[in-house]
Amino acid sequence: MNKSPDKILANITAMGMYVPEYVLSNAELEKTVETSDEWIQSRTGIKERRIVAKGEATSHMATNAANKLLAARGISAEEIEVIIVATVTPDMMFPSTAALVQNNIGAKNAWGFDLSGACSGFLFALQTGAQMIETGRYKKVIVIGADTMSSIIDYTDRNTCILFGDGAGAVLLEPSCKYGVIDAKMRIDGSGGKYLHMKAGGSLNPASHDTVDNKMHYIFQDGKSVFKFAVRGMADISFDISERNNLKSEDIKLFIPHQANKRIIDGSANRLGLSDEQVFINIDKYANTTAATIPIGIVEAFESGRLIKDDNLIISAFGAGFTCGAMYIKWGMNHAL
Ligand code: COA
């Protein structure tokens, strides 16, 4: 799947991230549910997660990430043509979080929309934004992954409350003839919906006293089943994208996987034959921020010098739906330092 010589590529030219200030540690969770720091760290790799302040929502985090991106690129929001926000925790059912971000940053020439792909949402959004650039129709597309998972977590349920956190990351896509998204593979399998979902708040079970009393506005997860599918799903799709682009393990500079569980990440890394230095992990600090894990990972990897121009980057994810995806990116930004 190597690019043809005249193809326009969608290159990441700026980025930004935001996590809330409040740190919810494992020790803090030990006080509210029957769990332990040792259990959480050994089963998931998570030490702490960030949680929004009261009144702060997905659009606030997404706006912060987008503003940092604009400052880093040194452009006005008026130059932005499209804003895509991947999220399963929009501020409201409508208007879209993209519309709220557009207004907050003053992107008065943009259109945009939200995209629901759960933990694979950022990958799906990046693929969508990339194709807008590749057609030649658009020159500046912002793709954001942002989720306020604390808004749909039952903090009395130890099976789920330890796993998730809040955060946002944003990237700017611009045309390039050499750098950017080279190849992507995405999948959706609705038969997995029964293992991970939120029962109420949509058109099937609109909000009512019953839905609230029965805790139907929280995440339901059959963790063991999701784990089984995720290990296999993310490893397989990461391997496929590498193989069909003739990338051997030594050709991959960095693998930035979705951060849901350190053991799921290790499974994919092993399948690709990667060493620890080739795998980006920050699940210890932020837990699973759903659509935000990968863009946050991209920002932190770049800012810490782990990604430099001409590097081969693989990103991949697995999530509710089930959804999964992997992408091969030829990194095109010089290191900031
Ligand atoms: N603290 C202590 N014990 C806990 C616990 C917690 N926070 N959560 C669950 N347990 C218990 C379970 O109740 C179970 O007890 P039991 O055997 O008496 O029933 C025991 O620990 C083992 O549970 P199990 O499900 O086998 O643990 P696990 O090793 O599979 O880890 C998850 C559980 C949730 C961490 C793991 O299944 C997972 O990460 N699943 C995928 C989650 C995910 O990625 N979701 C997002 C998709 S993108």
Short mmCIF file of C-alpha atoms and ligand atoms in Angstrom, two decimals:
data_model
loop_
_atom_site.label_atom_id
_atom_site.label_comp_id
_atom_site.label_asym_id
_atom_site.label_seq_id
_atom_site.Cartn_x
_atom_site.Cartn_y
_atom_site.Cartn_z
CA MET A 1 0.00 0.00 0.00
CA ASN A 2 2.84 2.45 -0.63
CA LYS A 3 1.68 5.80 -1.92
CA SER A 4 1.68 6.61 -5.60
CA PRO A 5 4.07 9.48 -6.47
CA ASP A 6 1.40 12.10 -7.16
CA LYS A 7 -0.88 11.33 -4.24
CA ILE A 8 -1.68 14.07 -1.71
CA LEU A 9 -1.02 12.85 1.82
CA ALA A 10 -2.63 14.11 5.03
CA ASN A 11 0.23 15.23 7.25
CA ILE A 12 0.05 16.04 10.96
CA THR A 13 1.51 19.55 11.22
CA ALA A 14 0.54 20.62 14.75
CA MET A 15 -1.06 19.20 17.84
CA GLY A 16 -2.29 19.94 21.33
CA MET A 17 -3.55 18.09 24.37
CA TYR A 18 -5.40 18.80 27.57
CA VAL A 19 -6.02 16.83 30.74
CA PRO A 20 -7.88 18.16 33.76
CA GLU A 21 -5.89 19.17 36.83
CA TYR A 22 -7.49 16.83 39.34
CA VAL A 23 -5.60 13.56 39.79
CA LEU A 24 -7.63 10.56 41.00
CA SER A 25 -5.09 8.07 42.32
CA ASN A 26 -5.49 4.35 42.95
CA ALA A 27 -5.05 5.13 46.65
CA GLU A 28 -8.07 7.43 46.45
CA LEU A 29 -10.17 4.70 44.80
CA GLU A 30 -9.14 2.25 47.54
CA LYS A 31 -11.19 4.42 49.89
CA THR A 32 -14.40 4.11 47.87
CA VAL A 33 -14.43 0.58 46.40
CA GLU A 34 -12.94 -2.75 47.40
CA THR A 35 -9.74 -2.65 45.39
CA SER A 36 -6.03 -2.06 45.84
CA ASP A 37 -3.29 -0.12 44.15
CA GLU A 38 -1.43 -3.41 43.71
CA TRP A 39 -4.42 -5.08 41.96
CA ILE A 40 -5.03 -2.13 39.64
CA GLN A 41 -1.39 -1.72 38.68
CA SER A 42 -0.72 -5.40 38.10
CA ARG A 43 -3.94 -6.05 36.11
CA THR A 44 -4.03 -2.81 34.10
CA GLY A 45 -0.83 -0.74 34.45
CA ILE A 46 -2.83 2.24 35.73
CA LYS A 47 -1.58 4.39 38.63
CA GLU A 48 -3.83 7.43 38.33
CA ARG A 49 -6.25 9.23 36.06
CA ARG A 50 -7.46 12.82 35.54
CA ILE A 51 -11.02 13.88 36.27
CA VAL A 52 -12.80 17.06 35.14
CA ALA A 53 -13.89 19.73 37.59
CA LYS A 54 -17.59 20.36 38.08
CA GLY A 55 -18.93 22.27 35.07
CA GLU A 56 -16.05 21.16 32.83
CA ALA A 57 -17.06 18.89 29.93
CA THR A 58 -15.77 17.38 26.71
CA SER A 59 -15.99 20.62 24.73
CA HIS A 60 -13.83 22.44 27.31
CA MET A 61 -11.06 19.88 27.05
CA ALA A 62 -11.37 19.71 23.25
CA THR A 63 -11.28 23.52 23.00
CA ASN A 64 -8.13 23.68 25.12
CA ALA A 65 -6.42 21.07 22.96
CA ALA A 66 -7.48 22.86 19.76
CA ASN A 67 -6.27 26.25 21.03
CA LYS A 68 -2.87 24.76 21.88
CA LEU A 69 -2.70 23.32 18.37
CA LEU A 70 -3.48 26.70 16.79
CA ALA A 71 -0.83 28.41 18.93
CA ALA A 72 1.74 25.75 18.04
CA ARG A 73 1.05 26.17 14.30
CA GLY A 74 0.81 29.96 14.61
CA ILE A 75 -2.38 30.24 12.57
CA SER A 76 -5.75 31.87 13.11
CA ALA A 77 -8.81 29.70 13.79
CA GLU A 78 -10.39 31.33 10.73
CA GLU A 79 -8.10 29.22 8.53
CA ILE A 80 -9.64 25.99 9.82
CA GLU A 81 -12.05 24.40 7.33
CA VAL A 82 -13.26 21.27 9.15
CA ILE A 83 -13.43 20.15 12.80
CA ILE A 84 -14.10 16.49 13.59
CA VAL A 85 -14.55 15.48 17.22
CA ALA A 86 -14.40 11.79 18.09
CA THR A 87 -16.26 11.25 21.35
CA VAL A 88 -18.79 9.03 23.10
CA THR A 89 -19.32 11.63 25.81
CA PRO A 90 -20.45 14.78 23.97
CA ASP A 91 -21.53 17.71 26.16
CA MET A 92 -25.08 17.13 24.91
CA MET A 93 -26.79 14.88 22.35
CA PHE A 94 -26.92 17.99 20.20
CA PRO A 95 -25.55 20.40 19.15
CA SER A 96 -22.40 18.51 18.34
CA THR A 97 -19.27 19.02 20.39
CA ALA A 98 -17.62 20.06 17.12
CA ALA A 99 -20.04 23.00 16.94
CA LEU A 100 -19.21 24.00 20.51
CA VAL A 101 -15.48 23.83 19.77
CA GLN A 102 -15.93 25.79 16.54
CA ASN A 103 -17.64 28.58 18.45
CA ASN A 104 -15.17 28.52 21.34
CA ILE A 105 -12.10 28.83 19.15
CA GLY A 106 -13.71 31.22 16.64
CA ALA A 107 -13.32 28.98 13.59
CA LYS A 108 -15.92 30.94 11.69
CA ASN A 109 -15.16 29.41 8.29
CA ALA A 110 -15.35 25.79 9.44
CA TRP A 111 -17.93 23.04 9.33
CA GLY A 112 -17.71 19.81 11.26
CA PHE A 113 -19.32 17.01 13.17
CA ASP A 114 -18.92 14.47 15.96
CA LEU A 115 -17.97 10.88 15.26
CA SER A 116 -18.83 7.96 17.53
CA GLY A 117 -16.26 5.17 17.38
CA ALA A 118 -15.59 4.69 21.10
CA CYS A 119 -11.94 3.83 21.75
CA SER A 120 -11.27 3.63 18.00
CA GLY A 121 -12.97 7.00 17.48
CA PHE A 122 -9.82 9.03 16.97
CA LEU A 123 -8.54 6.57 14.35
CA PHE A 124 -11.86 6.65 12.52
CA ALA A 125 -11.88 10.47 12.67
CA LEU A 126 -8.28 10.70 11.52
CA GLN A 127 -9.04 8.44 8.57
CA THR A 128 -12.09 10.58 7.71
CA GLY A 129 -10.13 13.84 8.00
CA ALA A 130 -7.21 12.39 6.05
CA GLN A 131 -9.47 11.54 3.14
CA MET A 132 -10.78 15.11 3.08
CA ILE A 133 -7.20 16.29 2.63
CA GLU A 134 -6.30 13.54 0.15
CA THR A 135 -9.14 14.54 -2.22
CA GLY A 136 -7.61 18.01 -2.45
CA ARG A 137 -10.82 19.69 -1.31
CA TYR A 138 -9.56 20.79 2.13
CA LYS A 139 -6.23 22.13 3.36
CA LYS A 140 -6.71 22.45 7.12
CA VAL A 141 -8.69 19.88 9.10
CA ILE A 142 -8.62 19.58 12.89
CA VAL A 143 -9.22 16.08 14.27
CA ILE A 144 -9.91 15.82 18.00
CA GLY A 145 -10.33 12.85 20.32
CA ALA A 146 -11.96 13.86 23.60
CA ASP A 147 -13.88 12.03 26.29
CA THR A 148 -15.19 12.79 29.74
CA MET A 149 -15.44 9.19 30.87
CA SER A 150 -16.09 10.27 34.47
CA SER A 151 -19.54 11.45 33.30
CA ILE A 152 -20.64 7.86 32.54
CA ILE A 153 -18.81 5.91 35.25
CA ASP A 154 -20.41 4.40 38.32
CA TYR A 155 -17.84 5.11 41.01
CA THR A 156 -19.28 2.33 43.16
CA ASP A 157 -18.48 -0.29 40.46
CA ARG A 158 -14.90 -1.50 40.89
CA ASN A 159 -15.02 -3.34 37.57
CA THR A 160 -15.15 -0.11 35.59
CA CYS A 161 -14.30 2.89 37.78
CA ILE A 162 -10.61 2.05 37.99
CA LEU A 163 -10.19 1.87 34.21
CA PHE A 164 -11.13 5.26 32.83
CA GLY A 165 -10.09 8.93 32.92
CA ASP A 166 -10.80 12.24 31.15
CA GLY A 167 -8.74 14.01 28.49
CA ALA A 168 -8.47 15.43 24.98
CA GLY A 169 -5.97 15.55 22.14
CA ALA A 170 -6.07 17.33 18.78
CA VAL A 171 -4.08 17.19 15.55
CA LEU A 172 -4.05 19.44 12.50
CA LEU A 173 -4.00 17.76 9.08
CA GLU A 174 -2.53 19.57 6.08
CA PRO A 175 -1.54 18.38 2.59
CA SER A 176 1.95 17.03 1.92
CA CYS A 177 3.50 15.17 -0.97
CA LYS A 178 5.76 13.06 1.23
CA TYR A 179 4.56 12.78 4.84
CA GLY A 180 1.37 11.73 6.58
CA VAL A 181 -1.12 8.89 6.56
CA ILE A 182 0.18 6.17 4.25
CA ASP A 183 -2.30 3.39 4.97
CA ALA A 184 -5.18 2.54 7.29
CA LYS A 185 -7.32 -0.46 8.06
CA MET A 186 -10.55 -0.12 10.03
CA ARG A 187 -13.19 -2.59 11.16
CA ILE A 188 -16.53 -2.60 12.94
CA ASP A 189 -18.28 -5.65 14.39
CA GLY A 190 -21.63 -4.93 16.00
CA SER A 191 -21.94 -8.43 17.41
CA GLY A 192 -19.60 -7.22 20.17
CA GLY A 193 -22.02 -4.53 21.36
CA LYS A 194 -23.42 -6.70 24.11
CA TYR A 195 -20.09 -6.77 25.94
CA LEU A 196 -19.55 -3.01 26.26
CA HIS A 197 -22.24 -0.36 26.07
CA MET A 198 -24.36 2.24 27.84
CA LYS A 199 -27.98 1.15 27.96
CA ALA A 200 -29.83 4.45 28.46
CA GLY A 201 -29.81 8.04 27.35
CA GLY A 202 -30.39 7.25 23.66
CA SER A 203 -33.61 6.69 21.71
CA LEU A 204 -34.02 3.09 22.92
CA ASN A 205 -34.15 3.96 26.61
CA PRO A 206 -34.61 7.71 26.97
CA ALA A 207 -33.81 9.16 30.39
CA SER A 208 -36.46 8.32 32.97
CA HIS A 209 -36.64 7.66 36.72
CA ASP A 210 -36.37 3.97 35.89
CA THR A 211 -33.21 4.31 33.83
CA VAL A 212 -31.59 6.37 36.55
CA ASP A 213 -32.71 4.04 39.36
CA ASN A 214 -31.31 1.07 37.41
CA LYS A 215 -27.98 2.80 36.75
CA MET A 216 -28.46 2.52 33.00
CA HIS A 217 -26.56 5.74 32.24
CA TYR A 218 -23.28 4.16 33.23
CA ILE A 219 -20.86 2.03 31.26
CA PHE A 220 -21.68 -1.65 31.25
CA GLN A 221 -18.70 -3.88 30.55
CA ASP A 222 -18.04 -7.59 30.56
CA GLY A 223 -14.35 -6.99 31.15
CA LYS A 224 -13.15 -10.53 30.62
CA SER A 225 -14.81 -10.86 27.19
CA VAL A 226 -13.72 -7.40 26.07
CA PHE A 227 -10.19 -8.23 27.15
CA LYS A 228 -10.17 -11.41 25.08
CA PHE A 229 -11.42 -9.71 21.92
CA ALA A 230 -9.22 -6.65 22.44
CA VAL A 231 -5.97 -8.58 22.81
CA ARG A 232 -6.59 -10.45 19.58
CA GLY A 233 -8.27 -7.59 17.67
CA MET A 234 -5.62 -4.95 18.29
CA ALA A 235 -2.72 -7.34 17.74
CA ASP A 236 -4.16 -8.66 14.48
CA ILE A 237 -4.95 -5.30 12.92
CA SER A 238 -1.59 -3.81 13.98
CA PHE A 239 0.18 -6.78 12.45
CA ASP A 240 -1.88 -6.57 9.22
CA ILE A 241 -1.09 -2.89 8.62
CA SER A 242 2.62 -3.49 9.21
CA GLU A 243 2.75 -6.57 7.02
CA ARG A 244 0.94 -5.09 4.05
CA ASN A 245 3.33 -2.09 4.13
CA ASN A 246 6.36 -4.39 4.38
CA LEU A 247 7.33 -2.94 7.74
CA LYS A 248 9.48 -5.25 9.79
CA SER A 249 9.78 -4.68 13.52
CA GLU A 250 13.04 -2.76 13.10
CA ASP A 251 11.39 -0.40 10.58
CA ILE A 252 8.82 0.79 13.13
CA LYS A 253 10.15 3.71 15.16
CA LEU A 254 7.15 3.98 17.41
CA PHE A 255 3.91 2.13 18.10
CA ILE A 256 1.26 4.23 19.84
CA PRO A 257 -1.56 1.89 20.84
CA HIS A 258 -4.84 2.75 22.50
CA GLN A 259 -4.26 2.74 26.27
CA ALA A 260 -6.94 0.47 27.77
CA ASN A 261 -4.85 -2.11 29.59
CA LYS A 262 -1.07 -2.57 29.69
CA ARG A 263 -1.54 -6.30 29.07
CA ILE A 264 -3.51 -5.61 25.85
CA ILE A 265 -0.72 -3.26 24.72
CA ASP A 266 1.93 -5.89 25.50
CA GLY A 267 0.03 -8.45 23.43
CA SER A 268 0.09 -6.21 20.35
CA ALA A 269 3.71 -5.17 20.90
CA ASN A 270 4.78 -8.81 21.14
CA ARG A 271 2.91 -9.71 17.98
CA LEU A 272 4.80 -6.93 16.16
CA GLY A 273 8.10 -8.06 17.72
CA LEU A 274 8.75 -4.64 19.25
CA SER A 275 11.10 -3.71 22.07
CA ASP A 276 9.99 -1.51 24.99
CA GLU A 277 11.56 1.61 23.43
CA GLN A 278 9.35 1.17 20.37
CA VAL A 279 6.10 1.19 22.34
CA PHE A 280 4.51 4.32 23.76
CA ILE A 281 2.80 3.87 27.12
CA ASN A 282 1.21 6.51 29.34
CA ILE A 283 -1.71 4.48 30.72
CA ASP A 284 -0.09 4.81 34.17
CA LYS A 285 -0.84 8.57 34.19
CA TYR A 286 -4.18 8.90 32.45
CA ALA A 287 -5.87 5.44 32.32
CA ASN A 288 -8.26 4.90 29.40
CA THR A 289 -9.44 8.27 28.05
CA THR A 290 -11.28 6.50 25.17
CA ALA A 291 -10.97 8.65 22.00
CA ALA A 292 -8.23 10.77 23.58
CA THR A 293 -5.57 8.15 24.29
CA ILE A 294 -3.92 8.17 20.86
CA PRO A 295 -3.80 11.94 20.20
CA ILE A 296 -2.49 12.48 23.75
CA GLY A 297 0.09 9.77 23.03
CA ILE A 298 1.10 11.49 19.79
CA VAL A 299 1.59 14.83 21.58
CA GLU A 300 3.63 13.33 24.41
CA ALA A 301 5.72 11.16 22.09
CA PHE A 302 6.56 14.11 19.87
CA GLU A 303 7.27 16.52 22.70
CA SER A 304 9.59 14.03 24.40
CA GLY A 305 11.59 13.51 21.21
CA ARG A 306 10.41 9.96 20.52
CA LEU A 307 9.09 10.93 17.09
CA ILE A 308 11.21 12.75 14.54
CA LYS A 309 10.88 13.48 10.84
CA ASP A 310 10.88 10.39 8.58
CA ASP A 311 9.99 7.99 11.42
CA ASN A 312 7.50 5.21 10.74
CA LEU A 313 4.64 5.43 13.24
CA ILE A 314 1.92 2.82 13.79
CA ILE A 315 -1.18 3.75 15.78
CA SER A 316 -3.90 1.27 16.63
CA ALA A 317 -7.02 0.89 18.74
CA PHE A 318 -9.80 -1.44 19.82
CA GLY A 319 -13.06 -0.41 21.44
CA ALA A 320 -16.79 -0.69 21.94
CA GLY A 321 -18.81 -1.72 18.94
CA PHE A 322 -16.62 -3.65 18.58
CA THR A 323 -14.45 -1.28 16.61
CA CYS A 324 -10.80 -1.48 15.72
CA GLY A 325 -8.28 0.14 13.46
CA ALA A 326 -4.62 0.67 12.71
CA MET A 327 -2.79 3.28 10.71
CA TYR A 328 0.67 3.69 9.25
CA ILE A 329 1.95 7.28 9.32
CA LYS A 330 5.19 8.60 7.86
CA TRP A 331 5.98 11.24 10.46
CA GLY A 332 6.72 14.64 8.94
CA MET A 333 7.45 17.07 11.75
CA ASN A 334 10.88 18.17 12.91
CA HIS A 335 11.34 17.83 16.61
CA ALA A 336 10.32 21.02 18.43
CA LEU A 337 13.42 21.24 20.64
N1 COA B 1 -10.13 -4.54 42.30
C1 COA B 1 -10.04 -5.77 42.81
N2 COA B 1 -10.65 -6.84 42.26
C2 COA B 1 -11.34 -6.64 41.14
C3 COA B 1 -11.47 -5.37 40.54
C4 COA B 1 -10.83 -4.30 41.18
N3 COA B 1 -10.89 -3.04 40.69
N4 COA B 1 -12.22 -5.48 39.44
C5 COA B 1 -12.56 -6.76 39.33
N5 COA B 1 -12.04 -7.47 40.36
C6 COA B 1 -12.16 -8.87 40.64
C7 COA B 1 -13.29 -9.52 39.90
O1 COA B 1 -14.50 -9.31 40.57
C8 COA B 1 -12.86 -10.97 39.87
O2 COA B 1 -13.24 -11.55 41.09
P1 COA B 1 -13.96 -12.99 41.10
O3 COA B 1 -12.94 -13.91 40.46
O4 COA B 1 -14.16 -13.22 42.56
O5 COA B 1 -15.19 -12.82 40.30
C9 COA B 1 -11.34 -10.91 39.86
O6 COA B 1 -11.00 -9.57 40.22
C10 COA B 1 -10.72 -11.23 38.54
O7 COA B 1 -11.48 -10.63 37.53
P2 COA B 1 -11.06 -10.74 36.03
O8 COA B 1 -12.15 -10.16 35.19
O9 COA B 1 -10.59 -12.10 35.73
O10 COA B 1 -9.77 -9.81 36.02
P3 COA B 1 -8.90 -9.47 34.79
O11 COA B 1 -7.52 -9.89 35.05
O12 COA B 1 -9.55 -9.91 33.52
O13 COA B 1 -8.92 -7.89 34.79
C11 COA B 1 -10.03 -6.06 33.71
C12 COA B 1 -10.15 -7.19 34.71
C13 COA B 1 -11.33 -5.29 33.65
C14 COA B 1 -8.90 -5.15 34.12
C15 COA B 1 -9.72 -6.69 32.32
O14 COA B 1 -10.62 -7.70 32.04
C16 COA B 1 -9.73 -5.70 31.21
O15 COA B 1 -8.87 -4.83 31.12
N6 COA B 1 -10.69 -5.84 30.28
C17 COA B 1 -10.74 -5.00 29.10
C18 COA B 1 -11.14 -3.63 29.50
C19 COA B 1 -11.05 -2.70 28.33
O16 COA B 1 -10.05 -2.67 27.69
N7 COA B 1 -12.10 -1.93 28.12
C20 COA B 1 -12.13 -0.91 27.15
C21 COA B 1 -12.10 -1.46 25.80
S1 COA B 1 -11.28 -0.37 24.80
#
